[in-house]
mmCIF file of C-alpha atoms in Angstrom:
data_model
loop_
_atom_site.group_PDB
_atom_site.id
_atom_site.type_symbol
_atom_site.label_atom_id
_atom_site.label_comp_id
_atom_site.label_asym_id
_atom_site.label_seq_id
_atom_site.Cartn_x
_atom_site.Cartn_y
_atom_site.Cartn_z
ATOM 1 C CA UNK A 1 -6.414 18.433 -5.907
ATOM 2 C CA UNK A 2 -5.536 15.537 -3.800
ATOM 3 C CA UNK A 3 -7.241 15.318 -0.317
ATOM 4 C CA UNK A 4 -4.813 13.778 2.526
ATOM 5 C CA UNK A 5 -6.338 12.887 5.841
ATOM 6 C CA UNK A 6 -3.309 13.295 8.168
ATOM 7 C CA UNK A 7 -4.765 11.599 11.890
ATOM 8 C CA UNK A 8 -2.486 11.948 15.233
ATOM 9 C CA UNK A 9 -3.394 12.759 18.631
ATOM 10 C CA UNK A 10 -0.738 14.866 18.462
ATOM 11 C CA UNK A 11 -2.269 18.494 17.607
ATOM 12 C CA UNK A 12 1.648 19.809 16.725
ATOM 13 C CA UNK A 13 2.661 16.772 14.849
ATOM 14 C CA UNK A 14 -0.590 17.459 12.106
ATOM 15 C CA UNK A 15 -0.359 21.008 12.133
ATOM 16 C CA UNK A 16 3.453 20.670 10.539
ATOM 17 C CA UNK A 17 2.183 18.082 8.376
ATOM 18 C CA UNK A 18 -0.497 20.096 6.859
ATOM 19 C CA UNK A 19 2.130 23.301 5.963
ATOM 20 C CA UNK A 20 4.504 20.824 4.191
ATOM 21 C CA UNK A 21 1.508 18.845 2.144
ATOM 22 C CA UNK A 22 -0.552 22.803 1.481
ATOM 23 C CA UNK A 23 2.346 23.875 -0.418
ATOM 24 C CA UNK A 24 2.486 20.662 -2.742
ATOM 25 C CA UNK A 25 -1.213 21.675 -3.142
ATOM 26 C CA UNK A 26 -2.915 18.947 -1.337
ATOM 27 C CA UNK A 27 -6.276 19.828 0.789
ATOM 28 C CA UNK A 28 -5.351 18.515 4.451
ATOM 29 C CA UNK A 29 -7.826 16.844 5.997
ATOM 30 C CA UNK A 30 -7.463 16.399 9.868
ATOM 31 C CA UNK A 31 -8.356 13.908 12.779
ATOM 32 C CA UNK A 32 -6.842 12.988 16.091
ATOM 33 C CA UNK A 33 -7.826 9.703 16.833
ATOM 34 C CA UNK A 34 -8.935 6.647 15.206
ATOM 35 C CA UNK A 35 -12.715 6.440 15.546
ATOM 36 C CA UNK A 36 -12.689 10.463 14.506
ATOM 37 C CA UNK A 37 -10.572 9.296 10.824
ATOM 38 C CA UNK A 38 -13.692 7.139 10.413
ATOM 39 C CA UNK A 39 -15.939 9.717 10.521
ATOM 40 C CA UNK A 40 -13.860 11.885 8.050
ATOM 41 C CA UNK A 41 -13.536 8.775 5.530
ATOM 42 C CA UNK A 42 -17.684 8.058 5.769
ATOM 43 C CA UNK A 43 -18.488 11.658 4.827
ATOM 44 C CA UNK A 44 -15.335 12.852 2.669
ATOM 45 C CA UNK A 45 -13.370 11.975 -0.221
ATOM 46 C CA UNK A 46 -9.848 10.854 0.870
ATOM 47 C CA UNK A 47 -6.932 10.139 -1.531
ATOM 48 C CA UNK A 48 -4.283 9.002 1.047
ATOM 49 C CA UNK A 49 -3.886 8.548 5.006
ATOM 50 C CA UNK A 50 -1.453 9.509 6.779
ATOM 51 C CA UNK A 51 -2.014 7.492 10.560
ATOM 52 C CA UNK A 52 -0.158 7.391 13.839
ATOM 53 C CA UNK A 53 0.348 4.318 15.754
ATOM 54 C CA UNK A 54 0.037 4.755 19.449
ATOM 55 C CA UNK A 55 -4.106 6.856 19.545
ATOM 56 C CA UNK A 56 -6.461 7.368 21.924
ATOM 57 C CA UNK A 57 -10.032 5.878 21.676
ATOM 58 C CA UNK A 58 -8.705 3.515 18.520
ATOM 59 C CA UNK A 59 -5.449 3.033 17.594
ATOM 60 C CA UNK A 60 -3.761 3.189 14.083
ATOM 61 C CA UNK A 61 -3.225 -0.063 13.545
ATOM 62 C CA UNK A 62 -7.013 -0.858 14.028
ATOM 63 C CA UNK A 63 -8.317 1.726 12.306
ATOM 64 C CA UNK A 64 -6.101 0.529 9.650
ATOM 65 C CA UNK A 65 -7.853 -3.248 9.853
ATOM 66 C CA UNK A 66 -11.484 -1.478 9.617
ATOM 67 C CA UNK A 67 -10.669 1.010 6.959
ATOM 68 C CA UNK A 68 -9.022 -1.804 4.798
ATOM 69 C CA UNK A 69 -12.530 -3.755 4.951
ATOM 70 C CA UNK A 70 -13.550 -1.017 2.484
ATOM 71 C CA UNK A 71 -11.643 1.299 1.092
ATOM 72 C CA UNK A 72 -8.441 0.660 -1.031
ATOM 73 C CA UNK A 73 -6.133 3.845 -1.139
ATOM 74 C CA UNK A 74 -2.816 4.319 0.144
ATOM 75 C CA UNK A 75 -2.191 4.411 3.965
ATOM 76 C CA UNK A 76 1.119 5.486 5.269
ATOM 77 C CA UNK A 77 1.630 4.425 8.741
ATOM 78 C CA UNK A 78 3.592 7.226 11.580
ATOM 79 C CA UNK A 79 5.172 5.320 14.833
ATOM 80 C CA UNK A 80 7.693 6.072 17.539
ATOM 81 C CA UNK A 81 8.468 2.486 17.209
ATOM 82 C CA UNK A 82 11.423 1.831 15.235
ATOM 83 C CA UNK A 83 11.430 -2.715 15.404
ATOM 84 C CA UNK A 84 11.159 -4.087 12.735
ATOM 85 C CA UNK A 85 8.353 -6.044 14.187
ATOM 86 C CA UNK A 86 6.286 -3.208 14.267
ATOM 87 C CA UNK A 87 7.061 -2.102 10.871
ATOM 88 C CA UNK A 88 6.101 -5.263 9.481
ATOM 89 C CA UNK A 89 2.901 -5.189 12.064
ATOM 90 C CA UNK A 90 1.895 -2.670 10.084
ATOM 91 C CA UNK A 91 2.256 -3.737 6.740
ATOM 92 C CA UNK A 92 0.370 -6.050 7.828
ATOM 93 C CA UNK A 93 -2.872 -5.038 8.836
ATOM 94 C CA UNK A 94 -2.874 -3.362 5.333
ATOM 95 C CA UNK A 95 -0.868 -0.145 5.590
ATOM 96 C CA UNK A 96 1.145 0.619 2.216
ATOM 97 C CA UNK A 97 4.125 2.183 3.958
ATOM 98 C CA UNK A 98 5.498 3.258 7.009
ATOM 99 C CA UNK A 99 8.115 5.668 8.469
ATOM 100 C CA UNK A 100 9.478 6.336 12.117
ATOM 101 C CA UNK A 101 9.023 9.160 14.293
ATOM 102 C CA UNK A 102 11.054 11.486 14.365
ATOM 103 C CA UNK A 103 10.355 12.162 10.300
ATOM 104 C CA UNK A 104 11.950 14.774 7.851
ATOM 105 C CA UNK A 105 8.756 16.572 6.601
ATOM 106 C CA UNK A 106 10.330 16.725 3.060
ATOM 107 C CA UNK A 107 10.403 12.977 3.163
ATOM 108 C CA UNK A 108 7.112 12.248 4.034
ATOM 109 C CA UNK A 109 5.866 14.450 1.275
ATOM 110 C CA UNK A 110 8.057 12.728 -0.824
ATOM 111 C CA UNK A 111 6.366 9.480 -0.003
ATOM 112 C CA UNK A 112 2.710 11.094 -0.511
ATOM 113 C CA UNK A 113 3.916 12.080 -3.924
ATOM 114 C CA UNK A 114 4.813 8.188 -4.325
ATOM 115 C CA UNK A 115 2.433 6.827 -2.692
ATOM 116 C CA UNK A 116 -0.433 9.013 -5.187
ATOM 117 C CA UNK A 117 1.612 8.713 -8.515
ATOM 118 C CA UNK A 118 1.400 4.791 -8.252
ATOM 119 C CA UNK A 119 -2.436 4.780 -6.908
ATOM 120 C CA UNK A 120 -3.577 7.079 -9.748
ATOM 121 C CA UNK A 121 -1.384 5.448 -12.394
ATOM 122 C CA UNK A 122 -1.191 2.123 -11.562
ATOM 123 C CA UNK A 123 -3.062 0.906 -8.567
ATOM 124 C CA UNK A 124 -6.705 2.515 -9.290
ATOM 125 C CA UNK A 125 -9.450 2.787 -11.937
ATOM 126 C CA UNK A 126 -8.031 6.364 -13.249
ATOM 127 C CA UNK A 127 -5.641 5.791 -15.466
ATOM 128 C CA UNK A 128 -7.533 4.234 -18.990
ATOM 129 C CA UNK A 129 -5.279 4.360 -21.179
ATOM 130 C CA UNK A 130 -3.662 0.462 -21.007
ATOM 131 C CA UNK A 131 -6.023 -1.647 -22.742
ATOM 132 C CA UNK A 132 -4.264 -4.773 -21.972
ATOM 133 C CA UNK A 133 -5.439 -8.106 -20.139
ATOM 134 C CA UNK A 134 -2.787 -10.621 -18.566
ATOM 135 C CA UNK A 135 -3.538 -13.846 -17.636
ATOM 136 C CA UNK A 136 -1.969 -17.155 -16.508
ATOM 137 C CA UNK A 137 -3.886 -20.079 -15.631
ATOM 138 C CA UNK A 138 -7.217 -19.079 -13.875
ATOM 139 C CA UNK A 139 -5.692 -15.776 -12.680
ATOM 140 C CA UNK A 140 -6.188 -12.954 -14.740
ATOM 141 C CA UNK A 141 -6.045 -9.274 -14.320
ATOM 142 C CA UNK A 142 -7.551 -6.697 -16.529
ATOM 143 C CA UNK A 143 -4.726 -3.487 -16.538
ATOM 144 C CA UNK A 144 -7.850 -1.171 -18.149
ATOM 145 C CA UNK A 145 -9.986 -1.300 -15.019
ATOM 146 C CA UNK A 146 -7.546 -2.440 -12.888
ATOM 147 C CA UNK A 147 -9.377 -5.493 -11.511
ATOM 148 C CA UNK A 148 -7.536 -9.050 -10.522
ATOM 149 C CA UNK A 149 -10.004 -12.012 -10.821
ATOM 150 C CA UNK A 150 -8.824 -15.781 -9.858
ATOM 151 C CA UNK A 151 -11.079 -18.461 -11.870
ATOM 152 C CA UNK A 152 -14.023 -15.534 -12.071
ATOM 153 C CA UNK A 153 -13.796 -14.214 -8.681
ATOM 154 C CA UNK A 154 -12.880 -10.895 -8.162
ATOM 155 C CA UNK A 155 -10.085 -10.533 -5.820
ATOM 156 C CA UNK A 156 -9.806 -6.997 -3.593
ATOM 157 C CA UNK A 157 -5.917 -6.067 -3.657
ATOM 158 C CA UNK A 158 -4.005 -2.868 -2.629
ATOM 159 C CA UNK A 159 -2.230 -0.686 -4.891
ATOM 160 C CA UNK A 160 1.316 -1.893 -3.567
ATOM 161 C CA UNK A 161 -0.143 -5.469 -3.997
ATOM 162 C CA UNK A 162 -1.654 -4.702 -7.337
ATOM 163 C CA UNK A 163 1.599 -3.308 -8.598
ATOM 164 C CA UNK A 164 3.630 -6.167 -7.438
ATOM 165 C CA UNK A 165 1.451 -8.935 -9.164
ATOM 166 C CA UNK A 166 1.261 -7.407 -12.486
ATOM 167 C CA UNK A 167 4.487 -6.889 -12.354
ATOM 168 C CA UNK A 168 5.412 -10.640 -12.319
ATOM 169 C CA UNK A 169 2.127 -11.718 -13.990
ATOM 170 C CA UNK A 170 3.588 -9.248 -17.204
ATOM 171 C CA UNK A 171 6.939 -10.792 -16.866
ATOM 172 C CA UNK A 172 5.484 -15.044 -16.474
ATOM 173 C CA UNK A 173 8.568 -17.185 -15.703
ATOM 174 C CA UNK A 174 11.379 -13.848 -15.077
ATOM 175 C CA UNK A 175 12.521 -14.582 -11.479
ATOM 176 C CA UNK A 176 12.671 -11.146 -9.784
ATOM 177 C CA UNK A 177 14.662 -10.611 -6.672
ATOM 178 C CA UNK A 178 13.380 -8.969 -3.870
ATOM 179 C CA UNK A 179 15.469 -5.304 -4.526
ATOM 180 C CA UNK A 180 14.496 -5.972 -8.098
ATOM 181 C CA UNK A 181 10.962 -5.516 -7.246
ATOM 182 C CA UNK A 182 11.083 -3.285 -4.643
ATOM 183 C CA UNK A 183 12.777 -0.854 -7.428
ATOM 184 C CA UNK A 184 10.478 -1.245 -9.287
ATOM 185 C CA UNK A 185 7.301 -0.853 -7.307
ATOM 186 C CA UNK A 186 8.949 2.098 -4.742
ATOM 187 C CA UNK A 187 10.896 3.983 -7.580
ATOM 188 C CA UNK A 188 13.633 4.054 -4.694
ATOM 189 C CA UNK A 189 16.998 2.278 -3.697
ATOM 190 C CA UNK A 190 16.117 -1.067 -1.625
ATOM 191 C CA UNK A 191 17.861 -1.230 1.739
ATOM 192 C CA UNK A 192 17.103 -3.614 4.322
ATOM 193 C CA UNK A 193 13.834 -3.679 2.835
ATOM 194 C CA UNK A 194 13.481 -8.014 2.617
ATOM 195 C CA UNK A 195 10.475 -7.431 5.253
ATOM 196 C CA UNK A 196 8.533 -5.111 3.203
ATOM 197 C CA UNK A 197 8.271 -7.011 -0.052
ATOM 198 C CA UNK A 198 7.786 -10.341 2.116
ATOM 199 C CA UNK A 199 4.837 -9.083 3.853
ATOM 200 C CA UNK A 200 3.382 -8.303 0.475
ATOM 201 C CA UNK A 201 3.482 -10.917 -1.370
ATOM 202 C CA UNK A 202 2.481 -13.328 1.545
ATOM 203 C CA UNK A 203 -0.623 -11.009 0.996
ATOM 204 C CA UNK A 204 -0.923 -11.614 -2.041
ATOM 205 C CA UNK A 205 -0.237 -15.256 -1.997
ATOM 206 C CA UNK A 206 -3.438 -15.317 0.746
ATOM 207 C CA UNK A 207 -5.716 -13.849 -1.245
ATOM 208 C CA UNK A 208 -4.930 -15.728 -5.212
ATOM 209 C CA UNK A 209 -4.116 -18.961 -3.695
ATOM 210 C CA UNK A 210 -6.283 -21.755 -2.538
ATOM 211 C CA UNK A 211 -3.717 -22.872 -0.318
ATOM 212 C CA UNK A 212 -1.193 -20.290 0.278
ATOM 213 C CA UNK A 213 1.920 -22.524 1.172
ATOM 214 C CA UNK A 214 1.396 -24.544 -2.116
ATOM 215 C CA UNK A 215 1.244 -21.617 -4.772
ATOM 216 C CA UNK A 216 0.217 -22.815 -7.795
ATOM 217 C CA UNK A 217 0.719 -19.061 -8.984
ATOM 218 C CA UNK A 218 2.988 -17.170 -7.293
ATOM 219 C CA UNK A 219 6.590 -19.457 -6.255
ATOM 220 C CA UNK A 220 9.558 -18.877 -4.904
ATOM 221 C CA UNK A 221 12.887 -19.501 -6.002
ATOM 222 C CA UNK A 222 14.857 -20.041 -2.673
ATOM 223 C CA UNK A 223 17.871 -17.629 -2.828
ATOM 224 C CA UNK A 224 17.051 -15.628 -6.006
ATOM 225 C CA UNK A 225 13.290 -13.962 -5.442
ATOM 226 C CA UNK A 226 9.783 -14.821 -6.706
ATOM 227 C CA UNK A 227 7.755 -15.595 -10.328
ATOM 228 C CA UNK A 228 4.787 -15.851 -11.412
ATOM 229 C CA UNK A 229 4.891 -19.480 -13.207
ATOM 230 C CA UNK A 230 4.027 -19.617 -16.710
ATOM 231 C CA UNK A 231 0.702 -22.537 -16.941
#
């Protein structure tokens, strides 16, 4: 059983959420505000968050800055905000996905079936079963334990962002559009979704390159998408 921390300061909003995610089997964990999710992460075992926006006390998006300092697992963001400036806001600070108030409840539990599937396959320390090691240059990740290290430093990356980088790093020297690997990583159409993969791998550019706007890892091909070059 998965356990899903669902936080809103909306009482209503988390009480539907929990009936949609109890019938998929999930334990529903709840909070209504930011500094109260904190609590609940410190003392219980959370798979995935599900976090409003617009809180009292501490909002979502900086709860979502101080839970990324330690903890790894999927967070899908809620706003009333529609822009995509606050979309990519909250990609940002770390969240893995994000939908807009109003939401279809059968959608959202969709996207907590997503979100888990990749973080217990792919994007965590569960799945043992791939043996294999991938490396290019002085980046390296080891698919068994799911651990990225650049020239023997261990680097600290999100499922999404895990996903995305072994995807290229397996593929050295395939240029992959941007709705080539959002297929691939979402397991869903891309539309309009340029932003989201952007925001990611500028992440991930951050944290395997010494200087970000001169990859020596992870380039661009202006017009067509991004590779991992082969060294």
């Amino acid at each position: 059983m998965y356990n899903v921390l669902v936080c809103d300061d909306d009482r209503e909003i988390v009480e539907a959420i929990e009936i949609y995610l109890s019938q998929e089997g999930y334990k529903v964990l709840k909070a209504y505000d930011g500094e109260e999710a904190l609590k609940v992460l410190d003392r219980e075992k959370v798979d995935l968050l599900i976090i409003d926006v617009m809180m009292p006390k501490l909002d979502g998006i900086r709860a979502t800055l101080k839970i990324r300092e330690k903890k790894n697992m999927p967070i899908i963001i809620l706003s009333a905000k529609s822009e995509d400036a606050d979309k990519i806001l909250g990609l940002n600070v770390g969240a893995d996905d994000y939908m807009t108030k109003p939401f279809n409840p059968l959608e959202l539990t969709a996207r907590v079936k997503s979100q888990l599937r990749r973080y217990t396959q792919l994007g965590s320390t569960i799945d043992k079963s791939n043996q294999a090691v991938y490396a290019v240059g002085g980046l390296s990740i080891d698919d068994e334990q799911k651990e990225v290290t650049v020239d023997g430093e261990p680097v600290r990356l999100t499922p999404i962002e895990y996903n995305i980088l072994l995807l290229l790093v397996k593929n050295q020297g395939k240029v992959f559009s941007i709705d080539q690997i959002y297929e691939s990583i979402w397991n869903e159409d891309a539309i309009g979704e340029d932003n989201t993969v952007a925001v990611h791998i500028r992440h991930i550019r951050e944290k395997i390159e010494i200087n970000p706007k001169e990859p020596r890892y992870l380039k661009v091909v202006w017009g067509v998408g991004y590779k991992i070059e082969k060294l």
